[in-house]
Amino acid sequence: MDRRGFLKFAAGGTAGLVASPIIWNTLYDAVYWTQNWGWIPRLKKGAGEYLPAVSKICPSGTGFLVRTVAGTPVRTIGDRNNPVTHGSITSLAASEAELRVSPSRIKKPLLRSADGAYNAIAWAEAEKLLKAKAAAAGKSVAAISGDPTSCTNEVLSAILRAKGSKDFYFMPDEEQPALAAWTSMGGRGRLGYDIENSDCILAAAPVLESWGVVAGNRAAFNRHHPVGAPSTQKLIYAGPVQNNTAAGADLWLPIKPGTETILMLGIAHLLIKAGRNAADFEHGYTPANFKEFADLAAEYTPEKVCAATGVPAQRLEAAAAMLLDAKAPLAIAGSELGSGGGAAPVMAALSINMLLGRIGSKGGVVCLPDHANVVKGAMKYSEIMARPLVSYTQDVASGKKPAPAFLFIHAANPVYALPSDSGMKQTMQKAGFTVAVASFFSETCAEADLVLPATLGMEAFDDVQTPYGSGRITYAFARPVVKPFGEARPAGELYIALAQELDVQLGVKDMPDLLYQHAFALGTPFRQMMEKGTVFTADSAAPLPKMKFNVRSLKAALSAALPGDAPVLAPVVVLGLGTAATSVPPFAAKTVTDYQICGKYSVAQMNGATAASLGVRDGDGLRLTAENGATAEVIVSIFEGVMPSSISLVAGLGHTAFDEFSRGKGTSVVSLTGITREPGTNLPVWGTAGLKAARA
Amino acid sequence: MSAETKEFKIKWGMVIDIDKCTGCGACMVACQAENNVAPAAVGGNKLRSLNWLTVFRLSNRKPFPDHEVAYLPRPCMQCGKPSCVAVCPVIATDKREEGGIVSQIPPRCIGCRYCMASCPYHARYFNWYDPKWPGDLSQALTPDVSTRMRGVVEKCSFCHHRFMKAQELAVSQGRDPYDLPDGAYITACTEACPNGAITFGDVNNPKHKVHELIKSPYAFRLLERLGTDPQVYYMSKREWVRREGDNYLENEKTGEPLKKLG
């Protein structure tokens, strides 16, 4: 080819290429395929509905609308017509539609084989095995429930009673120590708080994040703090860390972990000094032992309280002044961890309420009736509450009590949620046969012989009976507004069927019948609740108890050693990290912050002075050694909203089960704590611990 | 940055009361679920995870015990003078629709990330990796917002699909789709906030609550002195929070306009 020919060929070729679609199609494909990925999710189209339901995994029992598309739930949205939560929703309940299909959801019954692996089995086989093991166990049966608001507890406890066992326990929560305090001071029924109608709340508990009916508390906070207008409620928060509740509080009382009782007595001292003597107790009597209490409170001068708790004197006085100025003040105490708290802080808080005349008053402490039982032979709610699970498991682990031949664990993850010296793991190992009925594959499931997939609140009939922290009687149905995921089955129906197989007469034939009988007992229209998802609420008409100060138990509790200047663990709970039974919901994983987790390490927040005393700086590695010998490697983050000598870690991390959103991330706070007994009440308590810290 | 503020008859705006926000994250969860933002196993790593709305913790930077904390949810500011729009070479992002929402069209985006560099609020995110919904999680995708692909930028749209739905509903009921009543269109984060910290509406409409709220002496906007004219307002009675909203020099008063150089 000569030069002219080559040029002709090149020009013709170029013109041909430009005129042809080859270049443009190649460019288009390059753009398309470099921005594409192997699997393209298709959006589901179809008829949409918004169906009222309640959450059974959120401790608030949040009322929400389940948005469905062609029958599949895609969103949960706060239900403004719900009279308990008024449209407020927690980050946990907001992620429930996604949790329903999370990778850790259990789809089929699983049976553990000899080598420890789990094999999927059919429901028929699982039920056969369940019946055989339960029947063979005789009276050596025990059960643990992580859902104290459900009527399924009645069915389970009735089965146990019929077999001759009383070993039915609730997972430790806020209500158990509170009920112990309440009854020891003369209270009857259940303890409630009228947060909605109070104009000044002193809370030694994270009321805006994890204590009580959180969604309801937030709804009340919302109404009392209108945007662009003056607020009508003051919030005083006492705790070692400026957590989410402190962010919404008018006044933060920084105190060392475990010094809530002293703080409350210090405030009581100032109230008595200002003339409050419980004589204005509006219902006609003055507690007989006021003088005895006043003598105790007199010892807790501001100087002594400030030295023991670390609270600045001015703030202590400001808190007392705010309570004195309020028309409807209310004092609340609980635990930062949500479980393992003592009764003494609640006793001290109730004493403040008595001094201020707030027992039975609007916006004060409420006396609620016990949950009504409709199932024949069921154990009383208060009876179950009065017996701590940890006492049982410790006795079984130490051999003081025989291990159960058959152990039922319902909607709970005690292996993760309880400290290592609780004896829970040993109890499961010693038990003849353990069954975990759960929605998500937890650490407890990983120790069980049989794992049964349970439905969520939006997939089955269940109920939410007045949760702890409420100021009114509330009752809501969980209704099956969507199909169960995989082969999950309603736990209530499973237990009723088991009772029928074991010839236990319950007096109810199925879950709708059980719910009907509860609605009937409360005098609320069943059909409306069932068809429209309406929620029953009523003010309590329970007679007011004659209260007395429990000075003896307070004195005993105050004799316990106080935290010194050595580092102390200060846990923080956020519902975005889920509960022990759910772990971190996939869609809430991004709410986890870089001051909670860094890579696979938990982040320890401490103030600058604490860090300086430990010789560490922001971003340094730190090795923590707890009193129980447990160790954790953490990353230091300087945050001035932490008490000196306190090291704050977020709870809800350190899972070894569940899915990639939870497993292998950070440290479990509970693993660093050990169980002690509260002097005076002998209740098992945990939640804080002395720590030794060394640079890692 | 665009030379002039784009004005519309309707201007959707948000007022976030920082004194009411306690940082629970319900808004972030609702945003993700509503807009089909893929979950991330490494959610704690903010450099690798993608959020249309992020809640930041603010500090008054004082030592204990005078330390104070606040939380600041940050969606896209839907600026009146959006610096992202001016730099986009392919008009994948624009501000021209009634309502003043800055649009983002992922299939048109070529991934140059100029918009990310120009956004002073870091409200834009790039899909460095394939979005993944492990296991059966894709069953919970909503039908309203298309999933995005690797290699494109995405951001908050003020739940624009909800605006369209509200307009469609108004038309079907014979009402004016350009005069929606207060509350007829709200974003998913507004709806989810359990504390009621977020108020949403048309800032130009006197019948909407936000119209009055933005006039509050406690209202401010982030980096207001840059002149981006954001449609997201914040409120706080605490001066240190308002100062955190912009780069004030120590001798400058809160709310003082930026002095011109020279």
Short mmCIF file of N, CA and C in Angstrom, two decimals, chain A residues 12-69:
data_model
loop_
_atom_site.label_atom_id
_atom_site.label_comp_id
_atom_site.label_asym_id
_atom_site.label_seq_id
_atom_site.Cartn_x
_atom_site.Cartn_y
_atom_site.Cartn_z
N GLY A 12 -10.97 6.88 5.75
CA GLY A 12 -12.24 6.16 5.58
C GLY A 12 -12.61 5.40 6.84
N GLY A 13 -11.60 4.76 7.43
CA GLY A 13 -11.86 4.00 8.67
C GLY A 13 -12.34 4.90 9.78
N THR A 14 -11.68 6.05 9.95
CA THR A 14 -12.06 6.98 11.01
C THR A 14 -13.48 7.49 10.79
N ALA A 15 -13.75 7.87 9.53
CA ALA A 15 -15.10 8.38 9.23
C ALA A 15 -16.14 7.29 9.47
N GLY A 16 -15.78 6.08 9.09
CA GLY A 16 -16.71 4.96 9.30
C GLY A 16 -16.99 4.73 10.77
N LEU A 17 -15.91 4.77 11.57
CA LEU A 17 -16.08 4.53 13.02
C LEU A 17 -16.94 5.61 13.66
N VAL A 18 -16.65 6.86 13.26
CA VAL A 18 -17.40 7.97 13.84
C VAL A 18 -18.87 7.89 13.44
N ALA A 19 -19.10 7.49 12.22
CA ALA A 19 -20.48 7.41 11.74
C ALA A 19 -21.20 6.20 12.33
N SER A 20 -20.44 5.17 12.67
CA SER A 20 -21.09 3.96 13.20
C SER A 20 -21.39 4.15 14.70
N PRO A 21 -22.29 3.33 15.27
CA PRO A 21 -22.61 3.46 16.71
C PRO A 21 -21.60 2.76 17.62
N ILE A 22 -20.52 2.20 17.04
CA ILE A 22 -19.60 1.38 17.86
C ILE A 22 -19.04 2.18 19.03
N ILE A 23 -18.48 3.37 18.73
CA ILE A 23 -17.82 4.15 19.78
C ILE A 23 -18.82 4.53 20.87
N TRP A 24 -19.99 5.00 20.42
CA TRP A 24 -20.98 5.49 21.40
C TRP A 24 -21.54 4.34 22.23
N ASN A 25 -21.76 3.22 21.55
CA ASN A 25 -22.26 2.07 22.32
C ASN A 25 -21.23 1.58 23.31
N THR A 26 -19.96 1.59 22.90
CA THR A 26 -18.89 1.14 23.80
C THR A 26 -18.78 2.07 25.00
N LEU A 27 -18.85 3.39 24.70
CA LEU A 27 -18.81 4.37 25.79
C LEU A 27 -19.99 4.17 26.74
N TYR A 28 -21.18 3.97 26.15
CA TYR A 28 -22.38 3.79 26.95
C TYR A 28 -22.24 2.54 27.83
N ASP A 29 -21.76 1.46 27.18
CA ASP A 29 -21.60 0.21 27.95
C ASP A 29 -20.58 0.38 29.07
N ALA A 30 -19.50 1.12 28.75
CA ALA A 30 -18.46 1.33 29.77
C ALA A 30 -19.04 2.07 30.97
N VAL A 31 -19.83 3.12 30.66
CA VAL A 31 -20.45 3.87 31.75
C VAL A 31 -21.43 2.98 32.51
N TYR A 32 -22.23 2.24 31.76
CA TYR A 32 -23.27 1.42 32.38
C TYR A 32 -22.65 0.33 33.26
N TRP A 33 -21.69 -0.38 32.71
CA TRP A 33 -21.17 -1.54 33.45
C TRP A 33 -20.20 -1.16 34.56
N THR A 34 -19.57 0.00 34.44
CA THR A 34 -18.70 0.40 35.56
C THR A 34 -19.54 0.94 36.72
N GLN A 35 -20.79 1.34 36.44
CA GLN A 35 -21.64 1.83 37.52
C GLN A 35 -22.66 0.77 37.93
N ASN A 36 -22.51 -0.40 37.44
CA ASN A 36 -23.48 -1.42 37.74
C ASN A 36 -22.88 -2.44 38.69
N TRP A 37 -23.71 -3.19 39.33
CA TRP A 37 -23.18 -4.25 40.18
C TRP A 37 -23.95 -5.53 39.94
N GLY A 38 -23.33 -6.60 40.40
CA GLY A 38 -23.80 -7.93 40.02
C GLY A 38 -25.26 -8.20 40.33
N TRP A 39 -25.72 -7.66 41.43
CA TRP A 39 -27.07 -7.97 41.85
C TRP A 39 -27.84 -6.68 42.01
N ILE A 40 -28.90 -6.54 41.27
CA ILE A 40 -29.65 -5.30 41.30
C ILE A 40 -30.98 -5.54 42.03
N PRO A 41 -31.17 -4.88 43.16
CA PRO A 41 -32.44 -5.10 43.86
C PRO A 41 -33.60 -4.48 43.09
N ARG A 42 -34.65 -5.21 43.00
CA ARG A 42 -35.86 -4.71 42.32
C ARG A 42 -36.82 -4.18 43.36
N LEU A 43 -37.36 -3.02 43.11
CA LEU A 43 -38.32 -2.46 44.05
C LEU A 43 -39.66 -3.15 43.86
N LYS A 44 -40.26 -3.45 44.99
CA LYS A 44 -41.53 -4.16 44.92
C LYS A 44 -42.66 -3.15 44.73
N LYS A 45 -43.51 -3.41 43.79
CA LYS A 45 -44.66 -2.54 43.58
C LYS A 45 -45.92 -3.29 44.02
N GLY A 46 -46.93 -2.57 44.33
CA GLY A 46 -48.19 -3.21 44.72
C GLY A 46 -48.99 -2.31 45.63
N ALA A 47 -50.13 -2.82 46.05
CA ALA A 47 -51.02 -2.01 46.90
C ALA A 47 -50.35 -1.75 48.24
N GLY A 48 -50.48 -0.53 48.71
CA GLY A 48 -49.87 -0.16 49.98
C GLY A 48 -50.92 0.04 51.07
N GLU A 49 -50.54 -0.30 52.29
CA GLU A 49 -51.42 -0.10 53.44
C GLU A 49 -50.60 0.39 54.62
N TYR A 50 -51.27 1.05 55.54
CA TYR A 50 -50.64 1.47 56.80
C TYR A 50 -51.47 0.85 57.93
N LEU A 51 -50.93 -0.16 58.57
CA LEU A 51 -51.71 -0.94 59.53
C LEU A 51 -51.20 -0.74 60.96
N PRO A 52 -52.07 -0.33 61.89
CA PRO A 52 -51.62 -0.11 63.26
C PRO A 52 -51.20 -1.41 63.95
N ALA A 53 -50.07 -1.36 64.62
CA ALA A 53 -49.56 -2.54 65.34
C ALA A 53 -48.69 -2.03 66.48
N VAL A 54 -48.17 -2.94 67.27
CA VAL A 54 -47.25 -2.54 68.35
C VAL A 54 -45.97 -3.37 68.26
N SER A 55 -44.91 -2.78 68.76
CA SER A 55 -43.63 -3.48 68.74
C SER A 55 -43.54 -4.36 69.97
N LYS A 56 -43.08 -5.58 69.77
CA LYS A 56 -42.83 -6.48 70.91
C LYS A 56 -41.34 -6.56 71.22
N ILE A 57 -40.52 -5.99 70.37
CA ILE A 57 -39.08 -6.03 70.66
C ILE A 57 -38.60 -4.74 71.31
N CYS A 58 -39.35 -3.65 71.14
CA CYS A 58 -38.99 -2.40 71.79
C CYS A 58 -39.58 -2.42 73.21
N PRO A 59 -38.77 -2.18 74.23
CA PRO A 59 -39.30 -2.26 75.60
C PRO A 59 -40.45 -1.30 75.88
N SER A 60 -40.60 -0.26 75.04
CA SER A 60 -41.71 0.68 75.21
C SER A 60 -43.03 0.11 74.74
N GLY A 61 -42.99 -0.96 73.95
CA GLY A 61 -44.21 -1.42 73.30
C GLY A 61 -44.72 -0.35 72.35
N THR A 62 -43.78 0.28 71.63
CA THR A 62 -44.11 1.41 70.75
C THR A 62 -45.25 1.07 69.79
N GLY A 63 -46.21 1.98 69.68
CA GLY A 63 -47.28 1.81 68.72
C GLY A 63 -46.85 2.39 67.38
N PHE A 64 -46.95 1.59 66.34
CA PHE A 64 -46.55 2.10 65.02
C PHE A 64 -47.50 1.65 63.94
N LEU A 65 -47.39 2.32 62.79
CA LEU A 65 -48.12 1.90 61.60
C LEU A 65 -47.14 1.11 60.75
N VAL A 66 -47.52 -0.10 60.39
CA VAL A 66 -46.67 -0.89 59.52
C VAL A 66 -47.07 -0.59 58.09
N ARG A 67 -46.16 -0.03 57.35
CA ARG A 67 -46.45 0.25 55.94
C ARG A 67 -46.14 -1.01 55.15
N THR A 68 -47.13 -1.52 54.46
CA THR A 68 -46.89 -2.72 53.66
C THR A 68 -47.06 -2.39 52.17
N VAL A 69 -46.30 -3.08 51.36
CA VAL A 69 -46.44 -2.98 49.91
C VAL A 69 -46.63 -4.41 49.40
#
